[in-house]
């Protein structure tokens, strides 16, 4: 584990040989919801010895339909993420979409996440790098793993070595994604930790209903293959009742299924070390 990740997880009781987890709801729906998820996932991760980052989007800027829920308001959403992290002693992350958002979100979270569609936006990457925060760049659905070296270089050349990459699938036709697991070792060759997004990689975008579909029954399959191929971390969106989630419910993991899956993954991790 890199030094900046060790520092990020300082104070958590975990196995340093384990994978780390980035997990939470897709978007901040309410204070009660983010608090419930953070508390339960933290307890699970403590039992499994897994380093944990709480995640939630304070704003969803890339919805399919104009009628989709986008958030409670920027500052309120960010305040609730920060409050949740402080309450449970957890590092936090959220996604950003512009240079101005980089500066704003950096005041509230520990990791700035660059959405996949924006992974080539030089000014956004540089703005995120200039905050001094860890920058997590999601691989675009339209680019190869090796080409993400250029995104990493943009952050490093801006003077920030704290960068990691996330695989989230590749566009297959108009309404599906596939995961090429060669991308995990290819992206790891950049020297950046590599995360597998186990939920967004199962999306079925561009549905005629205007609501993205998904295959959450395959989350375990995606996660197990990622651990077996060397992923350093996993990204899982989870919710007590995905059918009622205000964003991306079709591809989220039900919260009560999380611990059993993580226990299996911990055993797998030990087997492949």
Tab-separated table of C-alpha atoms in Angstrom:
chain	number	residue	atom	x	y	z
A	1	UNK	CA	0.000	0.000	0.000
A	2	UNK	CA	1.370	3.441	-0.939
A	3	UNK	CA	2.373	5.876	1.791
A	4	UNK	CA	-0.466	8.284	1.075
A	5	UNK	CA	-3.012	5.478	1.431
A	6	UNK	CA	-1.402	4.324	4.679
A	7	UNK	CA	-1.742	7.881	5.952
A	8	UNK	CA	-5.356	8.021	4.746
A	9	UNK	CA	-6.282	4.947	6.786
A	10	UNK	CA	-4.289	5.888	9.868
A	11	UNK	CA	-6.329	5.137	12.964
A	12	UNK	CA	-8.327	2.327	11.356
A	13	UNK	CA	-7.722	-1.181	12.653
A	14	UNK	CA	-7.121	-3.175	9.477
A	15	UNK	CA	-4.953	-5.802	7.812
A	16	UNK	CA	-2.407	-3.905	5.661
A	17	UNK	CA	-2.330	-6.848	3.225
A	18	UNK	CA	-6.048	-6.558	2.593
A	19	UNK	CA	-7.787	-4.695	-0.219
A	20	UNK	CA	-9.426	-1.385	0.666
A	21	UNK	CA	-13.089	-0.524	0.142
A	22	UNK	CA	-14.751	2.628	-1.166
A	23	UNK	CA	-18.462	2.292	-0.443
A	24	UNK	CA	-21.627	4.233	0.239
A	25	UNK	CA	-24.796	5.397	-1.483
A	26	UNK	CA	-24.747	6.793	-5.002
A	27	UNK	CA	-25.878	10.227	-3.833
A	28	UNK	CA	-26.551	12.032	-0.554
A	29	UNK	CA	-30.281	11.489	-0.065
A	30	UNK	CA	-30.536	12.495	3.604
A	31	UNK	CA	-28.415	12.766	6.727
A	32	UNK	CA	-30.113	9.709	8.197
A	33	UNK	CA	-29.311	7.562	5.170
A	34	UNK	CA	-25.614	8.454	4.874
A	35	UNK	CA	-25.177	7.998	8.616
A	36	UNK	CA	-26.857	4.581	8.601
A	37	UNK	CA	-24.772	3.298	5.694
A	38	UNK	CA	-21.465	4.653	7.009
A	39	UNK	CA	-22.045	3.173	10.473
A	40	UNK	CA	-22.984	-0.273	9.181
A	41	UNK	CA	-20.244	-0.491	6.542
A	42	UNK	CA	-17.619	0.675	9.038
A	43	UNK	CA	-18.634	-2.074	11.462
A	44	UNK	CA	-18.472	-4.686	8.702
A	45	UNK	CA	-15.044	-3.494	7.569
A	46	UNK	CA	-13.728	-3.542	11.130
A	47	UNK	CA	-14.820	-7.157	11.486
A	48	UNK	CA	-13.174	-8.066	8.179
A	49	UNK	CA	-10.006	-5.990	8.644
A	50	UNK	CA	-10.691	-3.877	5.543
A	51	UNK	CA	-9.603	-0.197	5.243
A	52	UNK	CA	-12.727	1.854	4.433
A	53	UNK	CA	-13.481	5.115	2.609
A	54	UNK	CA	-17.028	6.480	2.784
A	55	UNK	CA	-18.327	7.727	-0.570
A	56	UNK	CA	-21.364	9.630	-1.756
A	57	UNK	CA	-21.982	12.089	-4.561
A	58	UNK	CA	-23.037	15.523	-3.369
A	59	UNK	CA	-24.305	16.281	-6.868
A	60	UNK	CA	-25.206	14.053	-9.822
A	61	UNK	CA	-24.359	16.074	-12.906
A	62	UNK	CA	-24.501	13.250	-15.452
A	63	UNK	CA	-28.055	11.950	-15.237
A	64	UNK	CA	-29.753	10.471	-18.317
A	65	UNK	CA	-33.006	12.325	-17.798
A	66	UNK	CA	-33.518	15.980	-16.845
A	67	UNK	CA	-36.132	14.815	-14.329
A	68	UNK	CA	-33.668	12.642	-12.355
A	69	UNK	CA	-32.665	13.562	-8.798
A	70	UNK	CA	-29.366	15.455	-8.740
A	71	UNK	CA	-28.867	16.281	-5.054
A	72	UNK	CA	-29.918	18.252	-1.993
A	73	UNK	CA	-27.765	21.268	-2.894
A	74	UNK	CA	-23.998	21.512	-3.220
A	75	UNK	CA	-22.985	22.858	0.172
A	76	UNK	CA	-25.546	20.806	2.098
A	77	UNK	CA	-24.471	17.622	0.342
A	78	UNK	CA	-20.794	18.305	0.995
A	79	UNK	CA	-21.450	19.232	4.622
A	80	UNK	CA	-23.268	15.948	5.196
A	81	UNK	CA	-20.400	13.935	3.672
A	82	UNK	CA	-17.880	15.764	5.856
A	83	UNK	CA	-20.049	15.375	8.956
A	84	UNK	CA	-20.425	11.643	8.294
A	85	UNK	CA	-16.671	11.207	7.944
A	86	UNK	CA	-15.990	13.077	11.164
A	87	UNK	CA	-18.732	11.254	13.072
A	88	UNK	CA	-17.388	7.796	12.233
A	89	UNK	CA	-13.695	8.625	11.836
A	90	UNK	CA	-13.618	7.783	8.127
A	91	UNK	CA	-11.874	9.277	5.090
A	92	UNK	CA	-14.356	10.453	2.468
A	93	UNK	CA	-14.696	10.914	-1.267
A	94	UNK	CA	-17.048	12.468	-3.796
A	95	UNK	CA	-16.992	13.120	-7.520
A	96	UNK	CA	-16.404	16.511	-9.160
A	97	UNK	CA	-17.199	17.822	-12.619
A	98	UNK	CA	-15.400	21.170	-13.060
A	99	UNK	CA	-12.356	23.134	-11.893
A	100	UNK	CA	-14.531	25.217	-9.551
A	101	UNK	CA	-15.975	22.064	-7.986
A	102	UNK	CA	-12.458	20.753	-7.329
A	103	UNK	CA	-11.643	23.723	-5.114
A	104	UNK	CA	-15.032	23.556	-3.384
A	105	UNK	CA	-15.135	19.799	-2.698
A	106	UNK	CA	-11.502	19.739	-1.516
A	107	UNK	CA	-12.630	21.689	1.555
A	108	UNK	CA	-14.845	18.762	2.593
A	109	UNK	CA	-13.376	15.427	1.416
A	110	UNK	CA	-10.089	13.516	1.316
A	111	UNK	CA	-10.298	12.073	-2.206
A	112	UNK	CA	-11.547	13.823	-5.338
A	113	UNK	CA	-13.071	11.427	-7.844
A	114	UNK	CA	-12.945	12.231	-11.557
A	115	UNK	CA	-15.939	10.722	-13.397
A	116	UNK	CA	-15.191	8.337	-16.268
A	117	UNK	CA	-16.659	10.619	-18.928
A	118	UNK	CA	-14.258	13.390	-17.799
A	119	UNK	CA	-11.030	11.386	-17.446
A	120	UNK	CA	-9.365	13.216	-20.362
A	121	UNK	CA	-10.289	16.755	-19.241
A	122	UNK	CA	-6.851	18.259	-18.630
A	123	UNK	CA	-7.976	21.392	-16.777
A	124	UNK	CA	-10.154	19.333	-14.429
A	125	UNK	CA	-7.322	16.900	-13.666
A	126	UNK	CA	-4.883	19.717	-13.027
A	127	UNK	CA	-7.376	21.572	-10.820
A	128	UNK	CA	-7.926	18.415	-8.769
A	129	UNK	CA	-4.170	17.862	-8.518
A	130	UNK	CA	-3.615	21.437	-7.354
A	131	UNK	CA	-5.823	20.897	-4.297
A	132	UNK	CA	-3.234	18.474	-2.900
A	133	UNK	CA	-5.929	15.857	-2.317
A	134	UNK	CA	-5.763	12.259	-3.528
A	135	UNK	CA	-7.169	12.139	-7.067
A	136	UNK	CA	-9.088	9.015	-8.111
A	137	UNK	CA	-9.545	8.934	-11.890
A	138	UNK	CA	-12.170	6.597	-13.276
A	139	UNK	CA	-11.180	5.055	-16.597
A	140	UNK	CA	-13.461	6.247	-19.371
A	141	UNK	CA	-15.774	3.684	-20.907
A	142	UNK	CA	-14.212	4.668	-24.225
A	143	UNK	CA	-10.477	4.391	-23.434
A	144	UNK	CA	-8.015	1.556	-22.859
A	145	UNK	CA	-6.260	0.775	-19.603
A	146	UNK	CA	-2.760	1.618	-20.912
A	147	UNK	CA	-3.941	5.026	-22.170
A	148	UNK	CA	-4.776	6.032	-18.593
A	149	UNK	CA	-1.040	6.624	-18.146
A	150	UNK	CA	-1.628	10.017	-19.754
A	151	UNK	CA	-4.281	10.928	-17.167
A	152	UNK	CA	-1.924	9.891	-14.361
A	153	UNK	CA	0.866	11.960	-15.929
A	154	UNK	CA	-1.322	15.079	-15.950
A	155	UNK	CA	-1.834	14.840	-12.191
A	156	UNK	CA	1.807	14.065	-11.457
A	157	UNK	CA	3.131	16.811	-13.713
A	158	UNK	CA	0.951	19.232	-11.761
A	159	UNK	CA	3.008	18.267	-8.701
A	160	UNK	CA	0.679	15.737	-7.068
A	161	UNK	CA	1.833	12.114	-6.726
A	162	UNK	CA	-1.340	11.068	-4.888
A	163	UNK	CA	-3.295	9.476	-7.715
A	164	UNK	CA	-5.201	6.247	-8.204
A	165	UNK	CA	-7.224	4.722	-11.043
A	166	UNK	CA	-10.602	3.005	-11.161
A	167	UNK	CA	-11.806	0.496	-13.754
A	168	UNK	CA	-15.548	0.736	-14.440
A	169	UNK	CA	-16.093	-1.195	-17.651
A	170	UNK	CA	-16.022	-0.483	-21.372
A	171	UNK	CA	-18.959	0.486	-23.571
A	172	UNK	CA	-20.374	-2.494	-25.451
A	173	UNK	CA	-22.939	-1.451	-28.013
A	174	UNK	CA	-25.363	1.238	-26.894
A	175	UNK	CA	-26.809	-0.245	-23.716
A	176	UNK	CA	-24.235	-2.396	-22.002
A	177	UNK	CA	-20.724	-2.524	-20.528
A	178	UNK	CA	-18.103	-5.253	-20.339
A	179	UNK	CA	-15.070	-5.519	-18.054
A	180	UNK	CA	-11.657	-6.248	-19.574
A	181	UNK	CA	-9.613	-7.482	-16.606
A	182	UNK	CA	-6.368	-6.909	-18.500
A	183	UNK	CA	-6.910	-3.260	-17.566
A	184	UNK	CA	-6.147	-3.936	-13.891
A	185	UNK	CA	-2.492	-4.984	-14.361
A	186	UNK	CA	-2.101	-2.545	-17.243
A	187	UNK	CA	-3.207	0.383	-15.082
A	188	UNK	CA	-1.213	-0.898	-12.106
A	189	UNK	CA	1.874	-0.563	-14.310
A	190	UNK	CA	1.486	3.234	-13.933
A	191	UNK	CA	2.441	2.831	-10.265
A	192	UNK	CA	-0.995	4.021	-9.137
A	193	UNK	CA	-3.269	1.849	-6.959
A	194	UNK	CA	-6.103	0.350	-9.018
A	195	UNK	CA	-9.716	0.097	-7.853
A	196	UNK	CA	-12.502	-1.961	-9.414
A	197	UNK	CA	-15.902	-0.294	-9.547
A	198	UNK	CA	-18.067	-3.360	-9.004
A	199	UNK	CA	-21.412	-1.607	-9.402
A	200	UNK	CA	-21.110	0.962	-12.206
A	201	UNK	CA	-19.401	-1.665	-14.366
A	202	UNK	CA	-22.739	-3.508	-14.328
A	203	UNK	CA	-24.812	-0.574	-15.535
A	204	UNK	CA	-27.017	-0.780	-18.594
A	205	UNK	CA	-27.007	2.847	-19.746
A	206	UNK	CA	-29.106	4.691	-22.334
A	207	UNK	CA	-32.362	2.894	-21.628
A	208	UNK	CA	-35.406	4.303	-23.412
A	209	UNK	CA	-37.052	4.925	-20.019
A	210	UNK	CA	-34.363	7.499	-19.190
A	211	UNK	CA	-33.353	5.454	-16.137
A	212	UNK	CA	-30.134	3.413	-16.216
A	213	UNK	CA	-30.537	-0.329	-15.742
A	214	UNK	CA	-28.124	-2.819	-14.202
A	215	UNK	CA	-27.180	-6.370	-13.228
A	216	UNK	CA	-26.534	-6.280	-9.470
A	217	UNK	CA	-26.698	-10.086	-9.235
A	218	UNK	CA	-23.216	-10.084	-10.829
A	219	UNK	CA	-21.533	-7.747	-8.323
A	220	UNK	CA	-19.894	-10.690	-6.569
A	221	UNK	CA	-18.584	-12.062	-9.866
A	222	UNK	CA	-17.028	-8.716	-10.813
A	223	UNK	CA	-15.495	-8.280	-7.342
A	224	UNK	CA	-14.010	-11.788	-7.162
A	225	UNK	CA	-12.425	-11.490	-10.598
A	226	UNK	CA	-10.985	-8.084	-9.652
A	227	UNK	CA	-9.342	-9.438	-6.499
A	228	UNK	CA	-7.993	-12.431	-8.432
A	229	UNK	CA	-6.423	-10.135	-11.051
A	230	UNK	CA	-4.701	-7.867	-8.554
A	231	UNK	CA	-7.024	-4.948	-7.769
A	232	UNK	CA	-5.838	-2.953	-4.754
A	233	UNK	CA	-9.300	-1.721	-3.853
A	234	UNK	CA	-13.004	-2.166	-4.578
A	235	UNK	CA	-15.717	0.437	-5.144
A	236	UNK	CA	-19.239	-0.686	-4.245
A	237	UNK	CA	-22.349	1.446	-4.065
A	238	UNK	CA	-24.744	0.105	-1.465
A	239	UNK	CA	-28.152	1.025	-0.065
A	240	UNK	CA	-30.567	-0.506	2.491
A	241	UNK	CA	-33.219	-0.703	-0.237
A	242	UNK	CA	-31.864	-0.113	-3.762
A	243	UNK	CA	-35.389	-0.174	-5.194
A	244	UNK	CA	-36.045	3.093	-3.326
A	245	UNK	CA	-32.679	4.736	-4.062
A	246	UNK	CA	-32.845	8.139	-5.722
A	247	UNK	CA	-29.974	7.353	-8.124
A	248	UNK	CA	-28.484	4.193	-9.688
A	249	UNK	CA	-30.626	1.825	-7.646
A	250	UNK	CA	-30.636	-0.721	-10.485
A	251	UNK	CA	-26.962	-1.576	-10.023
A	252	UNK	CA	-26.404	-1.134	-6.267
A	253	UNK	CA	-25.737	-3.888	-3.730
A	254	UNK	CA	-28.316	-4.326	-0.981
A	255	UNK	CA	-26.620	-3.372	2.276
A	256	UNK	CA	-27.515	-6.586	4.081
A	257	UNK	CA	-25.627	-8.599	1.435
A	258	UNK	CA	-22.360	-6.705	1.835
A	259	UNK	CA	-20.718	-8.534	4.733
A	260	UNK	CA	-21.075	-12.014	3.275
A	261	UNK	CA	-19.538	-10.840	-0.006
A	262	UNK	CA	-16.645	-9.076	1.717
A	263	UNK	CA	-15.910	-12.145	3.850
A	264	UNK	CA	-15.611	-14.233	0.680
A	265	UNK	CA	-13.346	-11.606	-0.902
A	266	UNK	CA	-11.058	-11.487	2.135
A	267	UNK	CA	-10.574	-15.246	1.882
A	268	UNK	CA	-9.891	-14.944	-1.844
A	269	UNK	CA	-7.383	-12.151	-1.268
A	270	UNK	CA	-5.418	-14.324	1.168
A	271	UNK	CA	-5.428	-17.182	-1.348
A	272	UNK	CA	-3.975	-15.113	-4.200
A	273	UNK	CA	-1.344	-13.154	-2.233
